[in-house]
Amino acid sequence: MAPSLALALSRGAVCRSCLVAYAKGLAPTQPRHISTGWLRKTADAEAQWQKRAQEIKDGKHPNFFEMLEERGYVKDTAGSRETIRELMRTKRIGAYVGVDPTASSLHVGHLLPLMPLFWMYMHGYGAHTLVGGSTVKIGDPTDRLKDRDPIGSADLAMNVTKIHFQMKKLWTNVEEQARRYGYKKEWAWKRAVVNNNVWWNKTPMLEVLKRIGSAIRIGPMLSRDTVKRKMTEGDGVSFAEFSYPIMQGWDWWMLFSKQNVQMQIGGSDQYGNIITGVELVKAARDNETDPDQRMPAESVFDDPVGFTVPLLTDSSGVKFGKSAGNAVWLDNFMTTTFDLYGYFVRRPDADVENLLRLFTFMPLKEVQQVMAEQMEDPSKRVAQHRLAYEVVTLVHGEAAAKQAREEHQRMYSKGGASIPLVTRGQGEEYAAAEGPTTPNNAPRIDMILPESLIMGKSISRILFAAGLSSSVKDGHRLALQQGAYVAGKPGRAVGHGQAMDPAQLTWNPIKLWFPQETQKYLIDGQLLILRKGKHNVRIIRMVSDEEYKASGQKYPGQPFTGRLRAIREAMDALKAGNTTPQEVRETLLNEAEMDEEDEKSAAIKFPKEKSSEETKLEAQLEELLKEVESKRDDSKQEASF
């Protein structure tokens, strides 16, 4: 399997021949040497692990799997609990959780299987989150009676991109949570966000069948309850849906063989798929014909294992993660941090202790202390507020959690003044925060822009309109210096651009090119994805000019919305008697102040020069203002007589 392009790019500059090889799904031909320093660090990490394993055996430290059980993460296991317990004591295994991008955001329900993975990472195990860019095209039939609606290319690209960056944001906050609770990061800690489209785009079906076809038995798969129900009560099981557990098992094999991922963690409905995956991974391992590539299979400790997390419902039986029938999203533009905080504050007293165990990194002793304080005065909802604070900190960062807590305290405190929440004005959600852009303060990702801009204007104007540059001139400089990127097949020269595979996020540097080149990067003829820096991303859906006008939105640099337009409109209103000189001066002054504020917030500042036309119009407006004011004064004098 060729290494991930994103992984290669993260290591620094990548030559053109390697980029082309990655785009074709091939491995680069140049050798990758392993340094003696890396080997030494690996040996030291293994020695430390074995030392700790002995200390766990001697009772000096608790067994990690027992901690997962104590906190309530383990429901059903693939492999005996005793085997998993001993495996996790003796080996630094890797684990993964897979998520199909069926929506444009993760929701609260996704956090539950991710939490034990985060815990594993903080205790030195390998941790991988997998985005199912390929499996989502098939759709998991588990617990469904009807086929999923096919997902379009534009929606798939949108979902893959947003969930990829949400995963990165979660991992950034997990690192912060580890520091907050006293975990010291070590060299051996490994984590990654991977996309199964990397291997499914280049794996022949013959290879899959040759490896695992003999291990697939139709009888056991037909006997699964979810298959029976869909066949008898639903619309039947298609061959594609029937193949879904096979694809999921192959995903595991890819991670098992390349990244030492020996464990899969899934939701409560994934037990059947995990069991199937265990058998398929063992079959793929045992069917290796090259003795040099064959992986050990000497004991149960060499076999894949897994477990599912419990299905959560509240005391009234409502599935956890739903609010008024709607999902509670992790995208703060779909579910605000205030509403996410409020969702957890509203959890019943009977559920809150269990939720503190499952959704926070608080030591159990601290959980008990919080619950003791809760019992003294349940009306204060101390435990619920702590739960909400911890979850929002994990999802959106500690600064957002503090703000949400303060807003709730102001709004719901007894005798407190009702202070309206701060709402964002039009376009403010795309404004870059002061200082560096991080996953927690990154602007909104998705937006719409009109067809006339995308299809007919320069890339520098598009960057300005998307909020990725402070001006058209800044956008021109970004393109000239290749400081921004477009989602597309990598390694493409100007004139040969091509949109990315919707199921896999890849980038190409933006250069100064004609508008026709930008059109080549449109996904499904309607979606353009841009990036500046690591976290400042825009997923632009192109709409008709009429639809954009009907939306009431305006973008920076939009024609007929600038200062010249405002001056002309003010002159027309004055001549028609629809406004007063004072109102005109106030309006223009406010716009000037707004322009000044925008200029102050710009990362790069350019000297602002007035055009000759603007100077001429301002002089004409000033003459008209004096003329109207003079007439108003004359009228007042006549009225006084």
CSV table of C-alpha atoms in Angstrom, one decimal, residues 229-555:
chain,number,residue,atom,x,y,z
A,229,ARG,CA,-35.1,-8.2,9.2
A,230,LYS,CA,-34.1,-6.3,6.1
A,231,MET,CA,-34.9,-9.3,3.9
A,232,THR,CA,-38.3,-10.1,5.5
A,233,GLU,CA,-39.5,-6.7,6.6
A,234,GLY,CA,-37.5,-4.3,4.5
A,235,ASP,CA,-36.6,-3.9,0.8
A,236,GLY,CA,-34.1,-6.7,0.7
A,237,VAL,CA,-30.3,-6.8,0.9
A,238,SER,CA,-28.4,-5.7,-2.2
A,239,PHE,CA,-25.1,-7.3,-3.1
A,240,ALA,CA,-23.4,-4.0,-2.3
A,241,GLU,CA,-24.9,-3.9,1.2
A,242,PHE,CA,-24.0,-7.5,1.7
A,243,SER,CA,-20.4,-6.6,0.9
A,244,TYR,CA,-20.2,-3.8,3.5
A,245,PRO,CA,-18.9,-6.0,6.3
A,246,ILE,CA,-16.3,-7.4,3.9
A,247,MET,CA,-15.1,-3.8,3.1
A,248,GLN,CA,-15.0,-2.9,6.8
A,249,GLY,CA,-13.0,-6.1,7.5
A,250,TRP,CA,-10.6,-5.2,4.7
A,251,ASP,CA,-10.2,-1.7,6.2
A,252,TRP,CA,-9.1,-3.4,9.4
A,253,TRP,CA,-6.7,-5.6,7.6
A,254,MET,CA,-5.0,-2.6,5.9
A,255,LEU,CA,-4.5,-1.0,9.3
A,256,PHE,CA,-3.6,-4.3,11.0
A,257,SER,CA,-0.9,-5.1,8.5
A,258,LYS,CA,0.6,-1.6,8.1
A,259,GLN,CA,-0.1,0.2,11.4
A,260,ASN,CA,-0.3,-2.6,14.1
A,261,VAL,CA,-4.0,-1.9,14.6
A,262,GLN,CA,-5.1,-5.0,16.4
A,263,MET,CA,-8.3,-3.6,17.9
A,264,GLN,CA,-11.5,-2.2,16.6
A,265,ILE,CA,-13.9,-0.2,18.7
A,266,GLY,CA,-17.5,0.4,17.5
A,267,GLY,CA,-20.9,1.4,18.5
A,268,SER,CA,-23.4,-1.1,20.0
A,269,ASP,CA,-24.7,-1.9,16.5
A,270,GLN,CA,-21.3,-2.8,15.1
A,271,TYR,CA,-20.7,-6.1,17.0
A,272,GLY,CA,-21.6,-8.3,14.0
A,273,ASN,CA,-19.3,-6.3,11.7
A,274,ILE,CA,-16.5,-6.5,14.2
A,275,ILE,CA,-16.9,-10.3,14.6
A,276,THR,CA,-16.8,-10.6,10.8
A,277,GLY,CA,-13.8,-8.4,10.7
A,278,VAL,CA,-11.9,-10.5,13.1
A,279,GLU,CA,-12.4,-13.6,10.9
A,280,LEU,CA,-11.5,-11.7,7.7
A,281,VAL,CA,-8.3,-10.2,9.2
A,282,LYS,CA,-7.1,-13.6,10.4
A,283,ALA,CA,-7.9,-15.1,6.9
A,284,ALA,CA,-6.0,-12.3,5.2
A,285,ARG,CA,-3.0,-12.8,7.5
A,286,ASP,CA,-3.0,-16.6,7.1
A,287,ASN,CA,-3.3,-16.5,3.3
A,288,GLU,CA,-0.1,-14.5,2.8
A,289,THR,CA,2.0,-16.4,0.3
A,290,ASP,CA,5.2,-14.5,0.8
A,291,PRO,CA,7.0,-15.9,3.9
A,292,ASP,CA,8.9,-12.6,4.4
A,293,GLN,CA,5.6,-10.7,4.7
A,294,ARG,CA,3.7,-13.2,6.8
A,295,MET,CA,2.7,-11.9,10.2
A,296,PRO,CA,2.9,-14.0,13.4
A,297,ALA,CA,0.0,-16.2,14.3
A,298,GLU,CA,1.4,-18.1,17.2
A,299,SER,CA,-1.2,-17.4,19.9
A,300,VAL,CA,-4.4,-15.6,20.6
A,301,PHE,CA,-2.3,-12.5,21.4
A,302,ASP,CA,-1.5,-12.2,17.7
A,303,ASP,CA,-5.2,-12.2,16.7
A,304,PRO,CA,-7.4,-9.1,16.2
A,305,VAL,CA,-9.8,-8.2,19.0
A,306,GLY,CA,-12.5,-5.6,19.5
A,307,PHE,CA,-15.3,-4.4,21.6
A,308,THR,CA,-18.5,-2.3,21.4
A,309,VAL,CA,-19.6,0.5,23.6
A,310,PRO,CA,-23.1,0.5,25.1
A,311,LEU,CA,-26.2,2.0,23.5
A,312,LEU,CA,-27.1,5.1,25.6
A,313,THR,CA,-30.6,6.2,26.2
A,314,ASP,CA,-31.8,8.7,28.9
A,315,SER,CA,-34.2,7.8,31.7
A,316,SER,CA,-37.2,8.4,29.4
A,317,GLY,CA,-35.9,6.0,26.7
A,318,VAL,CA,-34.8,8.7,24.2
A,319,LYS,CA,-31.6,7.8,22.3
A,320,PHE,CA,-28.7,9.8,23.5
A,321,GLY,CA,-27.5,12.6,21.3
A,322,LYS,CA,-31.0,13.7,20.2
A,323,SER,CA,-32.7,16.9,21.1
A,324,ALA,CA,-36.3,17.4,20.1
A,325,GLY,CA,-35.8,14.6,17.6
A,326,ASN,CA,-32.7,16.3,16.0
A,327,ALA,CA,-29.1,15.3,16.3
A,328,VAL,CA,-26.8,17.4,18.6
A,329,TRP,CA,-24.0,18.2,16.1
A,330,LEU,CA,-20.3,18.9,16.9
A,331,ASP,CA,-20.2,21.6,14.3
A,332,ASN,CA,-20.6,24.9,16.2
A,333,PHE,CA,-22.4,26.4,13.2
A,334,MET,CA,-25.0,23.6,13.3
A,335,THR,CA,-25.3,23.3,17.1
A,336,THR,CA,-23.9,26.3,18.9
A,337,THR,CA,-21.6,25.9,21.8
A,338,PHE,CA,-24.3,27.5,24.0
A,339,ASP,CA,-26.9,24.8,22.8
A,340,LEU,CA,-24.3,22.0,23.2
A,341,TYR,CA,-23.6,23.1,26.7
A,342,GLY,CA,-27.3,23.4,27.4
A,343,TYR,CA,-28.0,19.9,26.1
A,344,PHE,CA,-25.7,18.4,28.8
A,345,VAL,CA,-26.9,20.7,31.5
A,346,ARG,CA,-30.4,19.3,30.9
A,347,ARG,CA,-29.4,15.7,31.5
A,348,PRO,CA,-31.4,14.0,34.3
A,349,ASP,CA,-29.9,13.6,37.7
A,350,ALA,CA,-30.2,9.8,37.3
A,351,ASP,CA,-27.9,9.8,34.2
A,352,VAL,CA,-25.3,12.4,35.0
A,353,GLU,CA,-22.8,10.2,37.0
A,354,ASN,CA,-22.7,7.7,34.2
A,355,LEU,CA,-22.2,10.4,31.6
A,356,LEU,CA,-19.3,11.9,33.7
A,357,ARG,CA,-17.6,8.5,33.5
A,358,LEU,CA,-18.1,8.1,29.8
A,359,PHE,CA,-17.7,11.6,28.4
A,360,THR,CA,-15.0,13.2,30.5
A,361,PHE,CA,-11.3,12.5,31.4
A,362,MET,CA,-12.0,13.2,35.1
A,363,PRO,CA,-10.6,10.6,37.5
A,364,LEU,CA,-13.3,8.5,39.1
A,365,LYS,CA,-12.4,9.9,42.5
A,366,GLU,CA,-13.1,13.4,41.2
A,367,VAL,CA,-16.4,12.2,39.7
A,368,GLN,CA,-17.5,10.9,43.1
A,369,GLN,CA,-16.6,14.2,44.7
A,370,VAL,CA,-18.7,16.1,42.2
A,371,MET,CA,-21.6,13.7,42.7
A,372,ALA,CA,-21.3,14.2,46.5
A,373,GLU,CA,-21.6,18.0,45.9
A,374,GLN,CA,-24.5,17.4,43.6
A,375,MET,CA,-26.4,15.4,46.3
A,376,GLU,CA,-26.1,18.3,48.8
A,377,ASP,CA,-28.2,20.6,46.5
A,378,PRO,CA,-29.4,19.0,43.3
A,379,SER,CA,-31.1,22.2,42.2
A,380,LYS,CA,-27.7,23.8,41.5
A,381,ARG,CA,-27.0,21.0,38.9
A,382,VAL,CA,-23.3,21.1,39.8
A,383,ALA,CA,-22.6,17.7,38.1
A,384,GLN,CA,-24.5,18.7,34.9
A,385,HIS,CA,-22.5,21.9,34.6
A,386,ARG,CA,-19.2,20.1,35.1
A,387,LEU,CA,-20.3,17.5,32.5
A,388,ALA,CA,-21.3,20.2,30.0
A,389,TYR,CA,-18.0,22.2,30.6
A,390,GLU,CA,-15.9,19.1,30.0
A,391,VAL,CA,-17.7,18.0,26.8
A,392,VAL,CA,-17.6,21.5,25.3
A,393,THR,CA,-13.9,21.7,26.2
A,394,LEU,CA,-13.2,18.5,24.3
A,395,VAL,CA,-15.3,19.5,21.3
A,396,HIS,CA,-14.6,23.2,20.9
A,397,GLY,CA,-11.7,24.0,23.4
A,398,GLU,CA,-11.6,25.5,26.9
A,399,ALA,CA,-12.1,29.1,25.8
A,400,ALA,CA,-15.5,28.2,24.2
A,401,ALA,CA,-16.5,26.2,27.2
A,402,LYS,CA,-15.8,29.1,29.6
A,403,GLN,CA,-17.8,31.4,27.4
A,404,ALA,CA,-20.8,29.0,27.2
A,405,ARG,CA,-20.7,28.5,31.0
A,406,GLU,CA,-20.7,32.3,31.6
A,407,GLU,CA,-23.6,32.8,29.2
A,408,HIS,CA,-25.7,30.1,30.9
A,409,GLN,CA,-24.9,31.5,34.3
A,410,ARG,CA,-25.9,35.0,33.2
A,411,MET,CA,-29.1,33.8,31.5
A,412,TYR,CA,-30.4,31.4,34.1
A,413,SER,CA,-29.1,32.7,37.4
A,414,LYS,CA,-31.8,33.7,39.9
A,415,GLY,CA,-32.4,37.5,39.9
A,416,GLY,CA,-29.8,37.9,37.1
A,417,ALA,CA,-30.4,40.2,34.3
A,418,SER,CA,-31.5,38.6,31.0
A,419,ILE,CA,-28.6,39.4,28.8
A,420,PRO,CA,-29.1,38.5,25.1
A,421,LEU,CA,-26.6,36.2,23.5
A,422,VAL,CA,-24.0,37.8,21.2
A,423,THR,CA,-25.0,36.9,17.7
A,424,ARG,CA,-22.8,37.2,14.6
A,425,GLY,CA,-23.6,39.6,11.9
A,426,GLN,CA,-23.7,38.7,8.2
A,427,GLY,CA,-20.4,37.4,7.1
A,428,GLU,CA,-18.8,37.5,10.5
A,429,GLU,CA,-18.6,33.7,10.8
A,430,TYR,CA,-16.1,33.8,8.0
A,431,ALA,CA,-13.8,36.4,9.6
A,432,ALA,CA,-10.5,35.2,10.8
A,433,ALA,CA,-9.8,35.5,14.5
A,434,GLU,CA,-7.1,37.7,15.9
A,435,GLY,CA,-3.8,35.9,16.0
A,436,PRO,CA,-3.1,32.5,14.6
A,437,THR,CA,-5.9,30.4,13.2
A,438,THR,CA,-6.4,27.2,15.2
A,439,PRO,CA,-8.9,24.4,14.9
A,440,ASN,CA,-10.9,26.0,17.8
A,441,ASN,CA,-11.2,29.5,16.4
A,442,ALA,CA,-11.2,28.7,12.6
A,443,PRO,CA,-13.9,30.5,10.7
A,444,ARG,CA,-16.9,28.7,9.3
A,445,ILE,CA,-16.1,26.2,6.5
A,446,ASP,CA,-19.1,26.0,4.2
A,447,MET,CA,-20.5,28.9,2.2
A,448,ILE,CA,-22.2,29.8,-1.1
A,449,LEU,CA,-20.9,32.2,-3.8
A,450,PRO,CA,-22.5,33.1,-7.1
A,451,GLU,CA,-21.8,31.5,-10.4
A,452,SER,CA,-20.6,34.7,-12.1
A,453,LEU,CA,-17.8,35.0,-9.5
A,454,ILE,CA,-16.6,31.4,-9.7
A,455,MET,CA,-16.8,30.9,-13.4
A,456,GLY,CA,-15.7,34.4,-14.6
A,457,LYS,CA,-13.4,36.0,-12.1
A,458,SER,CA,-9.8,35.6,-11.1
A,459,ILE,CA,-8.7,33.3,-8.3
A,460,SER,CA,-7.5,36.3,-6.3
A,461,ARG,CA,-11.0,37.7,-6.3
A,462,ILE,CA,-12.4,34.3,-5.3
A,463,LEU,CA,-9.9,34.2,-2.4
A,464,PHE,CA,-11.0,37.7,-1.3
A,465,ALA,CA,-14.7,36.8,-1.6
A,466,ALA,CA,-14.2,33.7,0.5
A,467,GLY,CA,-12.5,35.6,3.3
A,468,LEU,CA,-9.1,33.9,2.7
A,469,SER,CA,-7.4,37.2,1.8
A,470,SER,CA,-7.7,40.7,3.1
A,471,SER,CA,-8.1,42.2,-0.4
A,472,VAL,CA,-7.9,41.3,-4.1
A,473,LYS,CA,-4.2,42.4,-4.0
A,474,ASP,CA,-3.6,40.1,-1.1
A,475,GLY,CA,-5.3,37.2,-3.0
A,476,HIS,CA,-3.0,38.0,-6.0
A,477,ARG,CA,0.0,37.7,-3.7
A,478,LEU,CA,-1.2,34.5,-2.2
A,479,ALA,CA,-1.6,32.9,-5.6
A,480,LEU,CA,1.7,34.3,-6.8
A,481,GLN,CA,3.5,32.8,-3.8
A,482,GLN,CA,1.4,29.6,-3.8
A,483,GLY,CA,0.3,30.3,-0.3
A,484,ALA,CA,-3.2,28.9,-0.7
A,485,TYR,CA,-4.5,25.5,-2.0
A,486,VAL,CA,-7.3,24.1,-3.9
A,487,ALA,CA,-8.8,20.6,-3.4
A,488,GLY,CA,-7.7,18.6,-6.5
A,489,LYS,CA,-5.5,15.9,-7.9
A,490,PRO,CA,-2.0,16.7,-6.7
A,491,GLY,CA,1.0,17.5,-8.9
A,492,ARG,CA,-1.0,19.1,-11.7
A,493,ALA,CA,0.6,21.9,-13.7
A,494,VAL,CA,-1.4,24.9,-14.9
A,495,GLY,CA,-3.6,23.9,-17.7
A,496,HIS,CA,-4.0,20.3,-16.5
A,497,GLY,CA,-6.0,20.8,-13.3
A,498,GLN,CA,-8.4,18.2,-12.1
A,499,ALA,CA,-10.9,18.0,-9.3
A,500,MET,CA,-10.1,15.7,-6.4
A,501,ASP,CA,-11.7,12.4,-5.9
A,502,PRO,CA,-14.8,13.4,-3.8
A,503,ALA,CA,-14.1,10.5,-1.3
A,504,GLN,CA,-10.5,11.6,-0.6
A,505,LEU,CA,-9.1,15.0,0.4
A,506,THR,CA,-6.0,16.0,-1.6
A,507,TRP,CA,-4.6,19.5,-2.4
A,508,ASN,CA,-2.8,21.3,-5.2
A,509,PRO,CA,-1.1,24.8,-4.8
A,510,ILE,CA,-3.1,27.7,-6.2
A,511,LYS,CA,-1.2,29.7,-8.9
A,512,LEU,CA,-2.0,32.7,-11.0
A,513,TRP,CA,-4.2,31.3,-13.7
A,514,PHE,CA,-7.1,32.2,-15.9
A,515,PRO,CA,-10.7,31.6,-14.6
A,516,GLN,CA,-11.0,28.6,-16.9
A,517,GLU,CA,-8.4,26.8,-14.7
A,518,THR,CA,-10.5,27.3,-11.6
A,519,GLN,CA,-13.4,25.7,-13.3
A,520,LYS,CA,-11.4,22.5,-13.7
A,521,TYR,CA,-11.3,22.1,-9.9
A,522,LEU,CA,-15.1,22.2,-9.4
A,523,ILE,CA,-16.4,18.9,-7.9
A,524,ASP,CA,-19.6,17.7,-9.6
A,525,GLY,CA,-19.6,21.1,-11.3
A,526,GLN,CA,-20.7,22.9,-8.2
A,527,LEU,CA,-18.2,22.6,-5.3
A,528,LEU,CA,-14.9,24.4,-4.9
A,529,ILE,CA,-12.7,23.7,-1.8
A,530,LEU,CA,-9.9,26.2,-0.8
A,531,ARG,CA,-7.5,26.3,2.1
A,532,LYS,CA,-5.0,28.8,3.5
A,533,GLY,CA,-2.7,27.6,6.2
A,534,LYS,CA,-3.6,24.4,8.1
A,535,HIS,CA,-7.0,25.2,9.4
A,536,ASN,CA,-8.6,28.0,7.4
A,537,VAL,CA,-10.8,26.1,4.9
A,538,ARG,CA,-13.7,27.1,2.6
A,539,ILE,CA,-16.1,24.7,1.0
A,540,ILE,CA,-17.8,26.9,-1.6
A,541,ARG,CA,-21.0,25.7,-3.2
A,542,MET,CA,-21.6,27.6,-6.4
A,543,VAL,CA,-25.2,28.7,-6.9
A,544,SER,CA,-26.9,30.8,-9.6
A,545,ASP,CA,-26.7,34.5,-9.4
A,546,GLU,CA,-30.4,34.7,-8.8
A,547,GLU,CA,-30.3,32.2,-5.9
A,548,TYR,CA,-27.4,34.1,-4.3
A,549,LYS,CA,-29.3,37.4,-4.7
A,550,ALA,CA,-32.4,35.8,-3.1
A,551,SER,CA,-30.2,34.7,-0.1
A,552,GLY,CA,-29.6,38.3,0.8
A,553,GLN,CA,-25.9,37.6,1.4
A,554,LYS,CA,-23.0,39.8,0.2
A,555,TYR,CA,-19.4,38.9,-0.3
